[in-house]
Amino acid sequence: MPTNEKAVAKLLKNIALGLQKYKIDDLNEAICKIIAKKENQQAEIDYVMKMVSRMYQITPSTLVKSRSRGDIQQARKLAYCLLHYTLGLSIRQVATLFNRWHNSIASALRQYQSHQPTKFKMDQEFETKFRTCQKDLLQHMNIQTAIIDQT
């Protein structure tokens, strides 16, 4: 069986399983929400880039293209964390957005995981910025979801 036929067979099997567990309208609504979420994720990505850029007073293109260290590097790490941990983008997807190797993104995420905000002021400041941006992003996403649900 060619790859497309296997994929279609798998899709139909999953739909049949879904129909056994859910009403047709519920299953259709869930599928529509997933499709809308996948399509609309670019809006959230753009929002993250603009929000982080504003916080660090740099342009979104500087955030993506610059190889600078210091504040710009911290801004990139913040964007990586928001995109990966909050939006659920894979490391490879984040790497593609920033035109970086996936190892670089993974390294920054590991560095974030090893932060000790109770011990180091710099880690505490980063954690505060991350939580603030995460809260702002989640509020933005909730507002967008409410707008979609109203239509």
C-alpha atoms as a PDB file:
ATOM      1  CA  MET A   1       0.000   0.000   0.000  1.00  0.00           C
ATOM      2  CA  PRO A   2       1.517   3.415  -0.941  1.00  0.00           C
ATOM      3  CA  THR A   3       2.174   5.913   1.837  1.00  0.00           C
ATOM      4  CA  ASN A   4      -0.848   8.118   1.030  1.00  0.00           C
ATOM      5  CA  GLU A   5      -3.204   5.156   1.099  1.00  0.00           C
ATOM      6  CA  LYS A   6      -1.809   4.111   4.488  1.00  0.00           C
ATOM      7  CA  ALA A   7      -2.300   7.628   5.822  1.00  0.00           C
ATOM      8  CA  VAL A   8      -5.888   7.763   4.531  1.00  0.00           C
ATOM      9  CA  ALA A   9      -6.636   4.327   5.996  1.00  0.00           C
ATOM     10  CA  LYS A  10      -5.246   5.461   9.368  1.00  0.00           C
ATOM     11  CA  LEU A  11      -7.295   8.669   9.213  1.00  0.00           C
ATOM     12  CA  LEU A  12     -10.508   6.794   8.446  1.00  0.00           C
ATOM     13  CA  LYS A  13      -9.822   4.306  11.235  1.00  0.00           C
ATOM     14  CA  ASN A  14      -9.333   7.192  13.702  1.00  0.00           C
ATOM     15  CA  ILE A  15     -12.530   8.865  12.521  1.00  0.00           C
ATOM     16  CA  ALA A  16     -14.423   5.582  13.007  1.00  0.00           C
ATOM     17  CA  LEU A  17     -13.009   5.288  16.548  1.00  0.00           C
ATOM     18  CA  GLY A  18     -13.964   8.907  17.236  1.00  0.00           C
ATOM     19  CA  LEU A  19     -17.515   8.312  16.024  1.00  0.00           C
ATOM     20  CA  GLN A  20     -17.851   5.384  18.424  1.00  0.00           C
ATOM     21  CA  LYS A  21     -16.946   7.614  21.378  1.00  0.00           C
ATOM     22  CA  TYR A  22     -18.381  11.016  20.409  1.00  0.00           C
ATOM     23  CA  LYS A  23     -21.391  12.545  18.687  1.00  0.00           C
ATOM     24  CA  ILE A  24     -20.811  13.650  15.089  1.00  0.00           C
ATOM     25  CA  ASP A  25     -21.158  17.344  15.991  1.00  0.00           C
ATOM     26  CA  ASP A  26     -18.676  17.016  18.884  1.00  0.00           C
ATOM     27  CA  LEU A  27     -16.115  15.221  16.720  1.00  0.00           C
ATOM     28  CA  ASN A  28     -16.536  17.758  13.924  1.00  0.00           C
ATOM     29  CA  GLU A  29     -16.098  20.652  16.369  1.00  0.00           C
ATOM     30  CA  ALA A  30     -12.939  19.090  17.836  1.00  0.00           C
ATOM     31  CA  ILE A  31     -11.448  18.583  14.363  1.00  0.00           C
ATOM     32  CA  CYS A  32     -12.271  22.189  13.396  1.00  0.00           C
ATOM     33  CA  LYS A  33     -10.631  23.518  16.570  1.00  0.00           C
ATOM     34  CA  ILE A  34      -7.466  21.526  15.917  1.00  0.00           C
ATOM     35  CA  ILE A  35      -7.293  22.770  12.337  1.00  0.00           C
ATOM     36  CA  ALA A  36      -7.888  26.352  13.444  1.00  0.00           C
ATOM     37  CA  LYS A  37      -5.212  26.042  16.119  1.00  0.00           C
ATOM     38  CA  LYS A  38      -2.662  24.732  13.609  1.00  0.00           C
ATOM     39  CA  GLU A  39      -3.525  27.473  11.115  1.00  0.00           C
ATOM     40  CA  ASN A  40      -3.558  30.259  13.679  1.00  0.00           C
ATOM     41  CA  GLN A  41      -0.316  29.353  15.394  1.00  0.00           C
ATOM     42  CA  GLN A  42       1.567  31.803  13.181  1.00  0.00           C
ATOM     43  CA  ALA A  43      -0.339  34.622  14.881  1.00  0.00           C
ATOM     44  CA  GLU A  44       0.879  33.428  18.290  1.00  0.00           C
ATOM     45  CA  ILE A  45       4.442  33.044  16.998  1.00  0.00           C
ATOM     46  CA  ASP A  46       4.363  36.619  15.696  1.00  0.00           C
ATOM     47  CA  TYR A  47       2.933  37.789  19.009  1.00  0.00           C
ATOM     48  CA  VAL A  48       5.798  36.116  20.914  1.00  0.00           C
ATOM     49  CA  MET A  49       8.398  37.718  18.639  1.00  0.00           C
ATOM     50  CA  LYS A  50       6.887  41.193  19.042  1.00  0.00           C
ATOM     51  CA  MET A  51       6.376  40.827  22.794  1.00  0.00           C
ATOM     52  CA  VAL A  52       9.953  39.677  23.457  1.00  0.00           C
ATOM     53  CA  SER A  53      11.337  42.353  21.126  1.00  0.00           C
ATOM     54  CA  ARG A  54       9.401  45.058  22.987  1.00  0.00           C
ATOM     55  CA  MET A  55      10.605  43.752  26.339  1.00  0.00           C
ATOM     56  CA  TYR A  56      14.263  43.886  25.270  1.00  0.00           C
ATOM     57  CA  GLN A  57      13.811  47.016  23.110  1.00  0.00           C
ATOM     58  CA  ILE A  58      15.051  45.396  19.902  1.00  0.00           C
ATOM     59  CA  THR A  59      13.405  44.775  16.537  1.00  0.00           C
ATOM     60  CA  PRO A  60      11.904  41.371  15.712  1.00  0.00           C
ATOM     61  CA  SER A  61      14.408  41.015  12.849  1.00  0.00           C
ATOM     62  CA  THR A  62      17.283  41.605  15.279  1.00  0.00           C
ATOM     63  CA  LEU A  63      15.808  38.949  17.541  1.00  0.00           C
ATOM     64  CA  VAL A  64      15.784  36.430  14.704  1.00  0.00           C
ATOM     65  CA  LYS A  65      18.908  37.349  12.732  1.00  0.00           C
ATOM     66  CA  SER A  66      21.417  38.700  15.233  1.00  0.00           C
ATOM     67  CA  ARG A  67      24.252  36.538  16.528  1.00  0.00           C
ATOM     68  CA  SER A  68      24.994  38.975  19.361  1.00  0.00           C
ATOM     69  CA  ARG A  69      25.480  37.943  22.934  1.00  0.00           C
ATOM     70  CA  GLY A  70      24.191  39.581  26.106  1.00  0.00           C
ATOM     71  CA  ASP A  71      20.677  40.991  26.106  1.00  0.00           C
ATOM     72  CA  ILE A  72      19.907  39.831  22.564  1.00  0.00           C
ATOM     73  CA  GLN A  73      20.970  36.306  23.452  1.00  0.00           C
ATOM     74  CA  GLN A  74      18.731  36.431  26.541  1.00  0.00           C
ATOM     75  CA  ALA A  75      15.857  37.689  24.387  1.00  0.00           C
ATOM     76  CA  ARG A  76      16.324  34.776  21.973  1.00  0.00           C
ATOM     77  CA  LYS A  77      16.382  32.302  24.855  1.00  0.00           C
ATOM     78  CA  LEU A  78      13.169  33.821  26.212  1.00  0.00           C
ATOM     79  CA  ALA A  79      11.520  33.475  22.791  1.00  0.00           C
ATOM     80  CA  TYR A  80      12.752  29.859  22.500  1.00  0.00           C
ATOM     81  CA  CYS A  81      11.272  29.025  25.914  1.00  0.00           C
ATOM     82  CA  LEU A  82       7.925  30.648  25.148  1.00  0.00           C
ATOM     83  CA  LEU A  83       7.647  28.982  21.756  1.00  0.00           C
ATOM     84  CA  HIS A  84       8.669  25.551  23.030  1.00  0.00           C
ATOM     85  CA  TYR A  85       7.169  25.383  26.518  1.00  0.00           C
ATOM     86  CA  THR A  86       4.073  27.546  26.080  1.00  0.00           C
ATOM     87  CA  LEU A  87       3.098  27.059  22.423  1.00  0.00           C
ATOM     88  CA  GLY A  88       4.382  23.492  22.233  1.00  0.00           C
ATOM     89  CA  LEU A  89       6.549  23.968  19.146  1.00  0.00           C
ATOM     90  CA  SER A  90       9.188  21.305  18.670  1.00  0.00           C
ATOM     91  CA  ILE A  91      12.853  22.191  18.955  1.00  0.00           C
ATOM     92  CA  ARG A  92      13.218  21.738  15.197  1.00  0.00           C
ATOM     93  CA  GLN A  93      10.304  24.095  14.510  1.00  0.00           C
ATOM     94  CA  VAL A  94      11.863  26.761  16.744  1.00  0.00           C
ATOM     95  CA  ALA A  95      15.235  26.227  15.067  1.00  0.00           C
ATOM     96  CA  THR A  96      13.632  26.737  11.656  1.00  0.00           C
ATOM     97  CA  LEU A  97      12.008  30.004  12.773  1.00  0.00           C
ATOM     98  CA  PHE A  98      15.364  31.371  13.923  1.00  0.00           C
ATOM     99  CA  ASN A  99      17.460  29.792  11.154  1.00  0.00           C
ATOM    100  CA  ARG A 100      19.561  28.004  13.776  1.00  0.00           C
ATOM    101  CA  TRP A 101      20.710  24.436  14.325  1.00  0.00           C
ATOM    102  CA  HIS A 102      18.377  22.477  16.579  1.00  0.00           C
ATOM    103  CA  ASN A 103      21.309  21.785  18.926  1.00  0.00           C
ATOM    104  CA  SER A 104      21.565  25.513  19.653  1.00  0.00           C
ATOM    105  CA  ILE A 105      17.910  25.662  20.654  1.00  0.00           C
ATOM    106  CA  ALA A 106      18.194  22.513  22.769  1.00  0.00           C
ATOM    107  CA  SER A 107      21.248  23.966  24.504  1.00  0.00           C
ATOM    108  CA  ALA A 108      19.399  27.186  25.372  1.00  0.00           C
ATOM    109  CA  LEU A 109      16.427  25.208  26.688  1.00  0.00           C
ATOM    110  CA  ARG A 110      18.730  23.030  28.824  1.00  0.00           C
ATOM    111  CA  GLN A 111      20.361  26.194  30.145  1.00  0.00           C
ATOM    112  CA  TYR A 112      16.912  27.492  31.118  1.00  0.00           C
ATOM    113  CA  GLN A 113      16.080  24.214  32.872  1.00  0.00           C
ATOM    114  CA  SER A 114      19.251  24.470  34.920  1.00  0.00           C
ATOM    115  CA  HIS A 115      18.429  28.009  36.134  1.00  0.00           C
ATOM    116  CA  GLN A 116      18.399  28.535  39.861  1.00  0.00           C
ATOM    117  CA  PRO A 117      16.173  31.572  40.437  1.00  0.00           C
ATOM    118  CA  THR A 118      16.427  31.288  44.220  1.00  0.00           C
ATOM    119  CA  LYS A 119      20.210  31.415  44.047  1.00  0.00           C
ATOM    120  CA  PHE A 120      21.099  33.799  41.231  1.00  0.00           C
ATOM    121  CA  LYS A 121      19.642  37.249  40.561  1.00  0.00           C
ATOM    122  CA  MET A 122      20.112  36.926  36.786  1.00  0.00           C
ATOM    123  CA  ASP A 123      18.169  33.646  36.744  1.00  0.00           C
ATOM    124  CA  GLN A 124      15.452  35.212  38.905  1.00  0.00           C
ATOM    125  CA  GLU A 125      15.133  38.161  36.499  1.00  0.00           C
ATOM    126  CA  PHE A 126      14.882  35.818  33.518  1.00  0.00           C
ATOM    127  CA  GLU A 127      12.271  33.677  35.269  1.00  0.00           C
ATOM    128  CA  THR A 128      10.230  36.796  36.084  1.00  0.00           C
ATOM    129  CA  LYS A 129      10.363  37.900  32.441  1.00  0.00           C
ATOM    130  CA  PHE A 130       9.405  34.408  31.290  1.00  0.00           C
ATOM    131  CA  ARG A 131       6.412  34.208  33.647  1.00  0.00           C
ATOM    132  CA  THR A 132       5.276  37.730  32.704  1.00  0.00           C
ATOM    133  CA  CYS A 133       5.472  36.993  28.975  1.00  0.00           C
ATOM    134  CA  GLN A 134       3.866  33.581  29.417  1.00  0.00           C
ATOM    135  CA  LYS A 135       0.945  35.150  31.286  1.00  0.00           C
ATOM    136  CA  ASP A 136       0.588  37.829  28.582  1.00  0.00           C
ATOM    137  CA  LEU A 137       0.721  35.205  25.807  1.00  0.00           C
ATOM    138  CA  LEU A 138      -1.885  33.004  27.473  1.00  0.00           C
ATOM    139  CA  GLN A 139      -4.183  36.013  27.941  1.00  0.00           C
ATOM    140  CA  HIS A 140      -3.735  36.890  24.269  1.00  0.00           C
ATOM    141  CA  MET A 141      -4.535  33.314  23.234  1.00  0.00           C
ATOM    142  CA  ASN A 142      -7.641  33.231  25.472  1.00  0.00           C
ATOM    143  CA  ILE A 143      -8.903  36.475  23.948  1.00  0.00           C
ATOM    144  CA  GLN A 144      -8.323  35.124  20.431  1.00  0.00           C
ATOM    145  CA  THR A 145     -10.109  31.877  21.304  1.00  0.00           C
ATOM    146  CA  ALA A 146     -13.046  33.827  22.715  1.00  0.00           C
ATOM    147  CA  ILE A 147     -13.267  35.856  19.502  1.00  0.00           C
ATOM    148  CA  ILE A 148     -13.229  32.670  17.384  1.00  0.00           C
ATOM    149  CA  ASP A 149     -15.877  31.040  19.589  1.00  0.00           C
ATOM    150  CA  GLN A 150     -18.167  34.073  19.181  1.00  0.00           C
ATOM    151  CA  THR A 151     -18.128  33.798  15.394  1.00  0.00           C
END
